[in-house]
């Protein structure tokens, strides 16, 4: 699974909002209103690894916590086969089901069965035999306890048939960061009332929500083959795991699709998706690959998902294990509760993936697509035996994003990904440091964090560096073959690596998988008498973190233009490394491969940083040098000219990330020299990478005449367009709104959000209808922004408009299916709560609310307003 917030954070904020949005202070201040604070979106934190590096950790905040012990689930039975027959009542949002479960006692004799089944009406439970008979049972709304009437041994097989109604909306649920709800089965726009939304049904099983729609042993260490008969109206397409065996039209005008998967997998990977879809078919080797999108996005489906067969080929070869499932389908659903989910052979994605070709000029969704695909080996073929071992699923899926970037787009792209994952983990580490493998978690949903994902992926990358590519991938192959269609815990992974390499790896696993925290190194180097000395101190807090890390890594230094690479192992709290070198090195770089999950503080001179900027082969090492030099520019220094020259050099770097970093550095300067202006104008118009063009526009904003930006508004990239609109306004273009209005026809969210900000900031008249239309088609994440701008817009409008707007917002606050969206709609009402009737309307909203999370929020907000 890929949590939506993390994904959105990494994607939208890095690519569109922060990296490229200009600094119009007045315009951005509009976001700092009271309503912003209640926005459910917490993605607005901008950070860089270095600014965090200097903060230092506070043990009091991040000390690991021990809750109750969470073991693997005891298996009393082997679940051999699950057959489901389902149909739906859209009005009531019920599923009518018959589940036929075939099982065998695991080892010990059994006379009863306990099944997970959340919030069902049970109609009948039958033991299927030559003469079938009804069984007695008790049910507490969560689990069914069924008496079998006799004792079965491990040689016996038995089949139960359960007729039930699942009522997912009547469940009491509690959300988490990764999955915002746990209903298992979701009806979208069930009665068709919402004209802007399709009718859909979809499921989300992870972690243990599949038992909200069928009875099962709902644990990741259970594996079963499956078949599902789905009866729907003929207007709908259905999708499930495995192959479509048959599709039959019934007399009553419905259709029954029979999906079957004869390779076993865990119950949390069961899925269904039902909706009106365009299905675009592709192929990998002899297997069908398909993309299910809403019909308007059919023309873009290949541009979004079309690299899937190449990924399947790449991963199959890398793992020496061909993609093991019957087919691979990918479906986009509305209002998804997470970013994406790797249901076996049928992954589900959030609607943000439905974009047009113009959007794809700035970035693509390859990472999330690779992530879900790679789970089909790590997660679906070999499954973590318990949620405590979740990194066995998520660390690998996250690392696959690196692997794909490296293979498809090159080392710089992979390093960019590495850096963003490192920052994500580091950001989390200031409030939370836990071992990766955690048996003492409070809630299983807490496992879905930047430890299991980001840090886990980075640790695998370090392991690859420790062992080398051959040993690393050979060990992965061995692990997969040894545990295929089974389950694993972290020691199984370690043992697989030890069996292949003959090495003891306890130290690595203990240090990285079983302990919290990360090392912090202070590094100094000097040269005297033909010796280069590099002093390394491990200075991290050791209250919980290993006192001394064992860190094999590379040390690079340059002499006479030649890079010399030394392999070293840091394994003491304080250590000195000495190398005989004929003359003083031009630069020294520890961890030149940029693989350490830790902080390195290395003091260097301006000359050494400049040398590193010019000569390091890793983009991240060059960018780090540039950042250090920029910090030095702000200090009073006699080398100002030298530093400017270094920036100019970076503007010409062959790597776009360095050009972008260099041009971004100029944004903060009040003025630019004439020759720099020409250079950056040229970059704004002609750089081959759209995000460099976008940053160049920002760097020029407010420093040249507005007319220049009329040209860059014609750019094919949405990001360049949007930045140009801000730059035009910021450079004194008084008719900015008339330019902005020209783009009302575009559906891209970045554009829509920009328009909303302009209309709100400039108090443009007669945009009420535009706002209402713009909000109608948007997902929850996007709505949280638009509500805020709309509220702010309304606050400057006549009372009659305010009252009309309040009705629109109150409608969202009452009726939207996502509870966070209801909160942000309510929050926007605060802008206009002085208008007649609005306070009463807000009270109505509060009274109509049933969700405890929202009610708690209203109570809190009410207090703070008093
Ligand atoms: Zn995942």
XYZ file of N, CA, C and O and ligand atoms in Angstrom, residues 1-2 342 371 375 394 397 453, ligand 1:
33
model
N 0.842 -1.175 0.000
C 0.000 0.000 0.000
C 0.887 1.237 0.000
O 2.006 1.224 0.473
N 0.375 2.292 -0.559
C 1.097 3.556 -0.523
C 0.149 4.573 0.081
O -0.866 4.906 -0.519
N -2.085 -2.903 -3.254
C -1.548 -3.939 -4.130
C -2.362 -5.221 -4.158
O -1.790 -6.309 -4.172
N 5.713 0.639 -7.047
C 5.524 0.212 -5.650
C 4.485 -0.911 -5.559
O 4.748 -1.971 -4.992
N 5.087 -5.170 -4.838
C 4.416 -5.914 -3.769
C 3.969 -7.291 -4.260
O 3.745 -8.179 -3.432
N 6.657 -3.362 2.964
C 6.731 -1.955 2.541
C 8.144 -1.456 2.243
O 8.325 -0.606 1.373
N 8.737 -2.628 -1.308
C 7.941 -1.900 -2.306
C 8.502 -0.494 -2.492
O 8.577 0.027 -3.604
N 8.321 2.459 5.526
C 8.443 2.769 4.100
C 9.815 3.361 3.791
O 10.697 2.697 3.271
Zn 3.061 -0.577 -0.116
